[in-house]
Short mmCIF file of C-alpha atoms and ligand atoms in Angstrom, two decimals:
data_model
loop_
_atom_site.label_atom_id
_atom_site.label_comp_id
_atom_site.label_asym_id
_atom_site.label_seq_id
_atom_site.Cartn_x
_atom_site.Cartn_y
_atom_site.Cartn_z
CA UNK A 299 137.71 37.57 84.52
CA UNK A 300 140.02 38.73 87.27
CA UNK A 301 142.69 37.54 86.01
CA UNK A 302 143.17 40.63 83.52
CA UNK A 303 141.93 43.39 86.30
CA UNK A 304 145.57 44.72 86.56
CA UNK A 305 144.96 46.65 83.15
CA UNK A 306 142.52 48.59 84.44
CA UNK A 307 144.79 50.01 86.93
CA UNK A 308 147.59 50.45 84.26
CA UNK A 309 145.27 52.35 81.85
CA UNK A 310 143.94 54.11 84.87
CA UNK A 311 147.51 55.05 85.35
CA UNK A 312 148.34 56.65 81.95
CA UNK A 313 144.99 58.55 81.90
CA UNK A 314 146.67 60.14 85.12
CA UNK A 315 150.19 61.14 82.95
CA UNK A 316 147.83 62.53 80.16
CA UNK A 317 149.31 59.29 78.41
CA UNK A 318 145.87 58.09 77.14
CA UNK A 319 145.78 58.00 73.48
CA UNK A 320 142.82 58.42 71.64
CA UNK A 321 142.51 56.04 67.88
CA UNK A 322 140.87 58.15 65.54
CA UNK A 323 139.38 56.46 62.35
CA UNK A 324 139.87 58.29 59.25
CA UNK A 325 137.10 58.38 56.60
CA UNK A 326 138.36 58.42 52.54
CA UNK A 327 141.80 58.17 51.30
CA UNK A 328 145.16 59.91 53.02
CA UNK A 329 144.80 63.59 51.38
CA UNK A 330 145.84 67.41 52.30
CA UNK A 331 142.30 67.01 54.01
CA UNK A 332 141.01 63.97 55.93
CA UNK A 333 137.63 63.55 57.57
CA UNK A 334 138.19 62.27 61.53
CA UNK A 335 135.24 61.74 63.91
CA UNK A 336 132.58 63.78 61.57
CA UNK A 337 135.43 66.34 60.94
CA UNK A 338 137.34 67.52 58.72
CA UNK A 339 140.70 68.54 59.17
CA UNK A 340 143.94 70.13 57.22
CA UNK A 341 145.98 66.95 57.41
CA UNK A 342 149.22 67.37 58.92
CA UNK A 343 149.75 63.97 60.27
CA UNK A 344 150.29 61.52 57.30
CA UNK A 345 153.60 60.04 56.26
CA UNK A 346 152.17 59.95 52.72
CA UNK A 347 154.84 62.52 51.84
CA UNK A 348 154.22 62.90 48.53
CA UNK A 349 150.52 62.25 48.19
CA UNK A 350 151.07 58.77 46.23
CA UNK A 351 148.77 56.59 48.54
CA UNK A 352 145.54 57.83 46.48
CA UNK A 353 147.65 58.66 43.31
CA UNK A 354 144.87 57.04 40.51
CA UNK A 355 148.07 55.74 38.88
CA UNK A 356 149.16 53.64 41.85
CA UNK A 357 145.78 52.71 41.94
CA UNK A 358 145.08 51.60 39.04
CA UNK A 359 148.63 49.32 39.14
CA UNK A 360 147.30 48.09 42.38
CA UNK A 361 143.46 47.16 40.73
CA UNK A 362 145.53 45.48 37.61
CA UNK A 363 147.69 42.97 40.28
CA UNK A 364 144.94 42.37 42.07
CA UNK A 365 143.23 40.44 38.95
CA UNK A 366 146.77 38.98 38.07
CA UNK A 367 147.54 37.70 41.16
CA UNK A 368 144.93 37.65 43.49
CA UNK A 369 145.11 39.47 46.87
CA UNK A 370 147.23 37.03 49.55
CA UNK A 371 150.01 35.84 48.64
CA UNK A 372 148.62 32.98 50.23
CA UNK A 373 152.06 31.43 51.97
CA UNK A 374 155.82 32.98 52.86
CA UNK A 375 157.86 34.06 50.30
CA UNK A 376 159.99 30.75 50.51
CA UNK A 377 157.44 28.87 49.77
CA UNK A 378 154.98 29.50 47.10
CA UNK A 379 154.45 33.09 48.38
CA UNK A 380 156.43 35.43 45.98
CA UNK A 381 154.77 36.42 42.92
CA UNK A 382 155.85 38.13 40.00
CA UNK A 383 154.70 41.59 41.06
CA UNK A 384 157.25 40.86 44.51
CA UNK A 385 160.06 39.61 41.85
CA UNK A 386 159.41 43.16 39.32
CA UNK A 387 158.99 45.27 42.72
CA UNK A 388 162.68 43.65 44.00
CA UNK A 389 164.15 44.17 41.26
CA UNK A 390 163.31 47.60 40.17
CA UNK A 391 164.13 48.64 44.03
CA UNK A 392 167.83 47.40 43.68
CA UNK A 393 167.58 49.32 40.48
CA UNK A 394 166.46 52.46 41.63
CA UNK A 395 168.59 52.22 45.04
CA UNK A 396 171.64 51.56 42.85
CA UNK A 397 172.65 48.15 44.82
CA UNK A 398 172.76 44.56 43.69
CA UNK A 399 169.68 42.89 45.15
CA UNK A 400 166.75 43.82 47.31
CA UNK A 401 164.29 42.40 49.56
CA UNK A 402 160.74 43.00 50.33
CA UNK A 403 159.51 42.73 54.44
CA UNK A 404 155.97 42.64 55.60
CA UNK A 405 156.76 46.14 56.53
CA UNK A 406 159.76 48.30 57.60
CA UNK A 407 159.12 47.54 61.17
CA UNK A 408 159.66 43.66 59.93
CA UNK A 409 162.87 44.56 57.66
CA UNK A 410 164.57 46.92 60.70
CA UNK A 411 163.83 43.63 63.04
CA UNK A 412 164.67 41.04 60.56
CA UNK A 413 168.02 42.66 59.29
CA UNK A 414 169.56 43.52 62.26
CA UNK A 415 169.20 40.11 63.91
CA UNK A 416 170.25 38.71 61.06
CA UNK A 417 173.59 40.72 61.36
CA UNK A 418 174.03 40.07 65.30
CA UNK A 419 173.73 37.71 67.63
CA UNK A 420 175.38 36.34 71.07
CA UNK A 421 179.15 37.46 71.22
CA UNK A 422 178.48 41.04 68.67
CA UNK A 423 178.06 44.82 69.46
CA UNK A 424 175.30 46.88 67.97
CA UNK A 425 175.99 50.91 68.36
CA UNK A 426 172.46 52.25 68.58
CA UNK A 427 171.74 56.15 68.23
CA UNK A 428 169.56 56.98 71.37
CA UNK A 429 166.79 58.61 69.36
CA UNK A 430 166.21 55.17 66.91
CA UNK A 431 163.06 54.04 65.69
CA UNK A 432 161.55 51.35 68.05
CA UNK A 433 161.91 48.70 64.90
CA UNK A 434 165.42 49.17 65.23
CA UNK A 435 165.01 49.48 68.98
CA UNK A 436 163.52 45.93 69.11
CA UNK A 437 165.80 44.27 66.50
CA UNK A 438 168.74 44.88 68.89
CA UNK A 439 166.91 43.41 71.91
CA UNK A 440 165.88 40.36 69.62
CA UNK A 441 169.26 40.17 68.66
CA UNK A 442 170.98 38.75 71.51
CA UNK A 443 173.54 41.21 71.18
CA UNK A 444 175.30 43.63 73.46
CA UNK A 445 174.09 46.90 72.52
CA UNK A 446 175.48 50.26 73.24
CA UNK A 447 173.46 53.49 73.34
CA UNK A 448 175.56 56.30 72.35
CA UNK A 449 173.79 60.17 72.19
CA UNK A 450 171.72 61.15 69.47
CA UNK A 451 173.90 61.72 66.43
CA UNK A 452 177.37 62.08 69.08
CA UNK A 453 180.01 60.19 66.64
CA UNK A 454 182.68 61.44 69.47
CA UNK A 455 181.40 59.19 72.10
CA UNK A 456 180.41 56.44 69.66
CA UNK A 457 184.45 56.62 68.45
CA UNK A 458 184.97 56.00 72.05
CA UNK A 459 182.74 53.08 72.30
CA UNK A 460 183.89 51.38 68.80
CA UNK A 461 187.96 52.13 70.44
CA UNK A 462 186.72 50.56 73.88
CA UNK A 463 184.39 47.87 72.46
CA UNK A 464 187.41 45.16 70.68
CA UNK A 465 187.13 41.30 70.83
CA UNK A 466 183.67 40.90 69.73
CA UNK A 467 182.84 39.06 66.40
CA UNK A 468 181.04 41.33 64.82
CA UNK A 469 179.88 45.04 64.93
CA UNK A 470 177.23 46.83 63.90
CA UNK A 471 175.94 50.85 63.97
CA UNK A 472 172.82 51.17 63.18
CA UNK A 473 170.80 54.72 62.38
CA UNK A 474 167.78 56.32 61.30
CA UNK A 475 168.98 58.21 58.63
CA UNK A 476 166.30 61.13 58.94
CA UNK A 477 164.98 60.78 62.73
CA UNK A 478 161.36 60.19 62.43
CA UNK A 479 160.22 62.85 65.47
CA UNK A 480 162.82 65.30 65.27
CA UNK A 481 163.16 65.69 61.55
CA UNK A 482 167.12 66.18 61.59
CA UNK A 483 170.00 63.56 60.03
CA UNK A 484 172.33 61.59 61.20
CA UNK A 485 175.66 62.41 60.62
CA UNK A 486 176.10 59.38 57.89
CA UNK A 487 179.49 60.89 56.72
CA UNK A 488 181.16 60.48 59.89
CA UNK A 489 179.39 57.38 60.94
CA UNK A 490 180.42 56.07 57.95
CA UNK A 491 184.17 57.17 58.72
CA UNK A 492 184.15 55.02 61.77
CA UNK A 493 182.20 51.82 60.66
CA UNK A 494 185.70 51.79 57.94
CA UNK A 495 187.81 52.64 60.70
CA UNK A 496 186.22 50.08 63.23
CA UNK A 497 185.81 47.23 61.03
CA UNK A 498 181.87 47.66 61.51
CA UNK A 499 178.86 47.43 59.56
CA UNK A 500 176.46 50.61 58.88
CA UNK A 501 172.91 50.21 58.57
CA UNK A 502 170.72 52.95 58.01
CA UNK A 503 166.80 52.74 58.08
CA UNK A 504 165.75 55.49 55.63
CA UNK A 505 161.95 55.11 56.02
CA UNK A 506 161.46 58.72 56.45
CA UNK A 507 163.80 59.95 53.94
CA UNK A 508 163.28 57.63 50.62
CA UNK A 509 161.56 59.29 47.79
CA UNK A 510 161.90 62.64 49.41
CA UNK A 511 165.79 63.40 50.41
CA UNK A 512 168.99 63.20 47.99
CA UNK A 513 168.57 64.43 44.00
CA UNK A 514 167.48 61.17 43.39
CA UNK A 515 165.67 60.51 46.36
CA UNK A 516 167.26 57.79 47.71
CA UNK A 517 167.48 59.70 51.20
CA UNK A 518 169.70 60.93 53.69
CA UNK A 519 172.67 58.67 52.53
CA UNK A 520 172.96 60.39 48.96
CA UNK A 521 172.10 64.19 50.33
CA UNK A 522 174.60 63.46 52.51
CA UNK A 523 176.83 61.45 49.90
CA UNK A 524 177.43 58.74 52.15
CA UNK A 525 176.01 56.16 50.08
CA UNK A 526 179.12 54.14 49.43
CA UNK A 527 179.62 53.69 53.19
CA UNK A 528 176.36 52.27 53.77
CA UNK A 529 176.74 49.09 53.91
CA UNK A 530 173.12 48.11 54.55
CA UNK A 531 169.90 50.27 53.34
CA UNK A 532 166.53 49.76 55.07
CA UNK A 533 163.38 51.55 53.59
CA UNK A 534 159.83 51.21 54.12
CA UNK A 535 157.23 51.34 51.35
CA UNK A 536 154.60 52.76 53.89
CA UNK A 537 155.72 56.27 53.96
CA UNK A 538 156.98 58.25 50.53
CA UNK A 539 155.71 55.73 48.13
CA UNK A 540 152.16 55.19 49.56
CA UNK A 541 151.71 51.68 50.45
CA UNK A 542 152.92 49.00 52.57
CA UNK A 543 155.58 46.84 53.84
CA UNK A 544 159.55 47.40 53.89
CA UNK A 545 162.90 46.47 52.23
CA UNK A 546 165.99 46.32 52.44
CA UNK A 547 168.78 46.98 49.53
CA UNK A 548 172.33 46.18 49.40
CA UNK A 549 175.00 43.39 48.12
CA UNK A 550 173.73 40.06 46.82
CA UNK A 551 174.90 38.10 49.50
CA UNK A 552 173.71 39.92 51.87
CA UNK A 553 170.13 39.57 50.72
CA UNK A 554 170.68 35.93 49.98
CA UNK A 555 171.73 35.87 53.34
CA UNK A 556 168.57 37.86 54.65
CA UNK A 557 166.56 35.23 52.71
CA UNK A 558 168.05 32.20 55.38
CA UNK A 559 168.10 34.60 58.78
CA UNK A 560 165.87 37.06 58.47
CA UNK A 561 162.89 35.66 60.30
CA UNK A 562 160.01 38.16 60.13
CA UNK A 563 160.67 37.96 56.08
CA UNK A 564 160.62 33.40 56.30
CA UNK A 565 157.74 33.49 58.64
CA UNK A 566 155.14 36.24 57.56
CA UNK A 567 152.66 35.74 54.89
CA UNK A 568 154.76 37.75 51.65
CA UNK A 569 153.02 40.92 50.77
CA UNK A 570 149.86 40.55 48.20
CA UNK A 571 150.97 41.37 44.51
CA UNK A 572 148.93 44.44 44.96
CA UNK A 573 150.70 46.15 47.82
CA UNK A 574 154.07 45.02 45.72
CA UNK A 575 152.30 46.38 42.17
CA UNK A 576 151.49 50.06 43.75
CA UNK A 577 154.80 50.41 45.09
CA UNK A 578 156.56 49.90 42.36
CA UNK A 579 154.66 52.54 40.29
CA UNK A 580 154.98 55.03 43.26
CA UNK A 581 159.09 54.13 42.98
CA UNK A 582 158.64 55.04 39.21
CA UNK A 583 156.95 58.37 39.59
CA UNK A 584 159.04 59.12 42.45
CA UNK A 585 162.19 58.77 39.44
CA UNK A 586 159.75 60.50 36.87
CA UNK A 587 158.11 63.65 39.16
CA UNK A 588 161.16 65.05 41.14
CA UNK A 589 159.26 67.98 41.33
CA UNK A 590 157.22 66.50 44.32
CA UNK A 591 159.83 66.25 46.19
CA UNK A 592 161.36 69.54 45.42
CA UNK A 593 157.96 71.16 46.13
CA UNK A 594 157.69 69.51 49.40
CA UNK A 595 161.24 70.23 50.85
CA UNK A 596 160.86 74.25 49.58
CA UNK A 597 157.21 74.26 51.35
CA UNK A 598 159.41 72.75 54.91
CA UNK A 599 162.43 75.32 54.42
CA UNK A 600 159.49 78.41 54.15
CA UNK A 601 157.54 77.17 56.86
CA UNK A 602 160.54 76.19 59.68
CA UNK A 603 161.64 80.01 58.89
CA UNK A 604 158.22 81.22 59.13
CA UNK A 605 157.63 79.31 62.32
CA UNK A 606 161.08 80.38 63.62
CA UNK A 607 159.76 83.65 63.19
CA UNK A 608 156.94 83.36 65.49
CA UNK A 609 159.21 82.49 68.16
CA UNK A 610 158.26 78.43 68.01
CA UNK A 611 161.47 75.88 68.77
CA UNK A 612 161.29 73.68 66.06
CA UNK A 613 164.60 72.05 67.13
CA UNK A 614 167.13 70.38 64.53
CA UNK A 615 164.63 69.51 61.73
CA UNK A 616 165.84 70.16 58.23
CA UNK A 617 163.02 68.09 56.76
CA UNK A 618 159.43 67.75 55.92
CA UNK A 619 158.96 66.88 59.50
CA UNK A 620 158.68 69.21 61.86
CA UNK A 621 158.22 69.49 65.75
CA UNK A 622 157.21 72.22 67.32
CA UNK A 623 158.69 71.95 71.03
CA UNK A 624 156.48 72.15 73.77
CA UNK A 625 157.92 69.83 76.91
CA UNK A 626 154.99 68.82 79.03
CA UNK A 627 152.40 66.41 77.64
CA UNK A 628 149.69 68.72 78.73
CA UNK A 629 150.78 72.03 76.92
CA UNK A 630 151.07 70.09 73.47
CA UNK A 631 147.34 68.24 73.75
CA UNK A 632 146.24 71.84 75.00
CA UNK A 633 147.80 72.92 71.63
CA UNK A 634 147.31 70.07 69.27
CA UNK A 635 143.56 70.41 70.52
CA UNK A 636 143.40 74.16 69.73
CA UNK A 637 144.82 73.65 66.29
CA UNK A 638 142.10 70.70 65.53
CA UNK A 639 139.33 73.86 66.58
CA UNK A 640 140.66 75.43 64.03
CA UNK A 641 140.32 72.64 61.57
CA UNK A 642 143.92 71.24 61.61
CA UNK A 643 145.07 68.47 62.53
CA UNK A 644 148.84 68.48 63.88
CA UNK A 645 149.40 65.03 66.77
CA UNK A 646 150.61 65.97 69.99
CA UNK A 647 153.60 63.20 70.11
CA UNK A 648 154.58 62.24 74.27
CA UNK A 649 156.26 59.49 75.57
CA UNK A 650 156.94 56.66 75.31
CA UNK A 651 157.52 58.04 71.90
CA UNK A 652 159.66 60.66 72.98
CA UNK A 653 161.63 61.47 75.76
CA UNK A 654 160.19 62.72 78.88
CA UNK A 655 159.74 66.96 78.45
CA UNK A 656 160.06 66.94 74.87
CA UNK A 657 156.28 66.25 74.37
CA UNK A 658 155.82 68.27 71.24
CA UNK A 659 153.43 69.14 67.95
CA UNK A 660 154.92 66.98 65.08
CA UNK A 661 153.94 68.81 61.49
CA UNK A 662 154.62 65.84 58.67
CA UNK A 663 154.06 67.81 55.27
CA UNK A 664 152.84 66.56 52.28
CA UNK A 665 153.48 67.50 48.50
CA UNK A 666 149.43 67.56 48.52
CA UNK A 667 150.02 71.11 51.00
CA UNK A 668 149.12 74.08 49.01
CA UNK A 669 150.53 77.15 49.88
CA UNK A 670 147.00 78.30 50.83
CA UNK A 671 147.23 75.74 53.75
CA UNK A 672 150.71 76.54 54.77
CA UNK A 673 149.23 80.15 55.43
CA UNK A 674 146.39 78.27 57.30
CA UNK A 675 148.55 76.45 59.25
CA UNK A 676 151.11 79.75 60.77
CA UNK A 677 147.89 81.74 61.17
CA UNK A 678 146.54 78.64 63.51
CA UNK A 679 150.42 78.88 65.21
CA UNK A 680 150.42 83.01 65.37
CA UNK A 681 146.76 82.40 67.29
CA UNK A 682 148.02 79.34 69.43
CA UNK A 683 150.89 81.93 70.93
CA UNK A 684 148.42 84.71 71.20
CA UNK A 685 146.36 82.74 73.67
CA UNK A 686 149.55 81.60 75.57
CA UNK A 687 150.15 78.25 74.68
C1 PLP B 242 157.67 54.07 60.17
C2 PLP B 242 159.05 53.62 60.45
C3 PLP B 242 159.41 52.28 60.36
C4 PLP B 242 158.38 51.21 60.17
O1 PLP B 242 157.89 51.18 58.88
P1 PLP B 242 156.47 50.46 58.60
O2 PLP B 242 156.52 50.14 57.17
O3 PLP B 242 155.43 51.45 58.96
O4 PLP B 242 156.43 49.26 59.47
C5 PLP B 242 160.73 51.92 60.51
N1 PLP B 242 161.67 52.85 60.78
C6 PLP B 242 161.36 54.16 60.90
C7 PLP B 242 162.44 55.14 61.18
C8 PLP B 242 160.04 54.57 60.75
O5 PLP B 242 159.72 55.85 60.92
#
């Protein structure tokens, strides 16, 4: 029994930082509203961007694999693991992303680890923005490579790392393309420019920006029109299109590739036809209802101006995700626990999943967000400065 005492004294520890974090469980689907702890709450917390998760079509597409297929896939893909709905889902991804092949991950955290250790090992760089996702965070550490940490988004100092870093075997640079707590892009233009002048690979993880950035919505590559640079595209299927798992896009042998070194994708369980099924509508309607996403983006520019206004610092975002700046841990619980009085609920994000003083309020908007609740929302923000938060 002793033998697991120090975690008391560790947990102890982060209830003394404010660091404790509580797991609420949601009741009903992902919607504009969500009931938490008897409560419920203007949703401002989902990643379910444009309200696909409880879409009846995705549903239904979902129900329909389900009595095709079953719900495991019952072994790895290389096995006996991939289905037809995986195959239809691949496909239609490389498709829709405009590349040769695709490959489906347990999730995006699996297809940011997988990928880049497939791409580096002992004797390669990997240039890391500071302000990655910690997928991409613990790919490089699995990796075995060296890995430099230039400054969020500073292409300057990474163009003095690629010019100082020569004589490895390979290179990498690997970026969020929107970053997932800040709500601002990378520059992919420039970083681009320098994987082509470096002799380096680009990946970009675009979980936060598929289905909702670019015309298309193929993310922060295409808004930017960066795409051809991009050597190789990670996405999740978690976020935008409402379900689960990740995948990554790009030249046919690099997936083949993927498909003999990507290890989270040989030795997880392949995703149940379902999961795959849903998706794959979602992608559709994403290509058939652009409006969503133009709705969405409209509803972020109105309400960073609106929240400007009121004096907040919502920092860099240009996105559907926006912080509002707060430094200390304590001010944004004190405020994330006013708002959820007043029956919304916007997360109080601290480290370790931010830096230390950025502790902030992290809006995530949804297409579901009426204008109705947008009002809602600044009143809640005009009251939370009125009592001095
Ligand atoms: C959420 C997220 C992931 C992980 O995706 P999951 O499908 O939830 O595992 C990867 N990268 C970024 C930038 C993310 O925000």
């Amino acid at each position: 029994m002793h033998a697991l005492d120090w975690i008391h004294r560790e947990l102890e520890a982060l209830d003394a930082r404010q660091l404790r974090r509580p797991l609420r469980t949601r009741s009903g689907p992902q919607a504009a509203a969500v009931a938490v702890g008897g409560r419920t709450l203007l949703n401002f917390a989902s990643n379910d961007y444009l309200a696909l998760a409880s879409d009846p079509r995705v549903i239904e597409a979902a129900c329909r694999a389900a009595h095709a297929e079953g719900l495991g896939a019952g072994a790895s893909p290389l096995i006996t693991g991939r289905g037809e709905a995986a195959a239809h889902l691949e496909a239609r991804l490389a498709q829709f992303e405009g590349c040769q092949a695709a490959l489906v991950f347990p999730s995006g955290y699996a297809a940011n680890v997988g990928s880049i250790t497939a791409l580096a090992g002992e004797g390669d760089c990997i240039y890391s923005d500071a302000l990655n996702h910690a997928s991409i965070i613990d790919g490089c550490r699995l990796s075995r490579a060296k890995v430099q940490v230039y400054p969020h988004g500073d292409c300057s100092r990474l163009a003095e790392l690629l010019a100082q870093g020569r004589g490895y075997r390979r290179r990498l640079i690997v970026t969020d393309g929107l970053f997932s707590m800040d709500g601002d892009l990378a520059p992919l233009a420039e970083l681009g420019r320098l994987a082509a002048e470096y002799d380096a690979m680009l990946l970009v993880d675009e979980a936060h920006a598929t289905g909702v950035l670019g015309a298309g919505g193929r993310g922060a590559a295409e808004l930017l029109q960066a795409e051809a640079a991009v050597h190789v595209r990670v996405g999740t299927l978690s976020k935008a299109l409402g379900a689960a798992g990740g995948f990554v896009c790009g030249p046919a042998h690099l997936i083949e590739w993927l498909r003999h070194a990507a290890r989270p994708y040989m030795f997880s369980t392949a995703l149940p036809a379902p999961v795959c099924a849903a998706a794959q509508t979602a992608l559709e309607l994403i290509e058939h209802e652009p409006h969503r996403r133009q709705t969405l983006l409209a509803h972020a520019d109105h309400l960073r101006r609106e929240l400007a206004a009121q004096g907040w610092n919502t920092g860099p975002s240009s996105s559907q995700i926006i912080p509002i700046l707060l430094g200390s841990a304590q001010r944004a619980i004190d405020a994330s626990c006013q708002l959820a009085e007043q029956g919304l609920l916007v997360p109080a994000i601290r480290p370790p999943t931010v830096p230390q003083d950025s502790s902030r309020l992290r809006i995530s908007l949804s297409f579901a967000h009426t204008t109705e609740m947008l009002a809602r929302l600044l009143d809640a923000c005009r009251s939370l400065a009125a009592r001095g938060i």
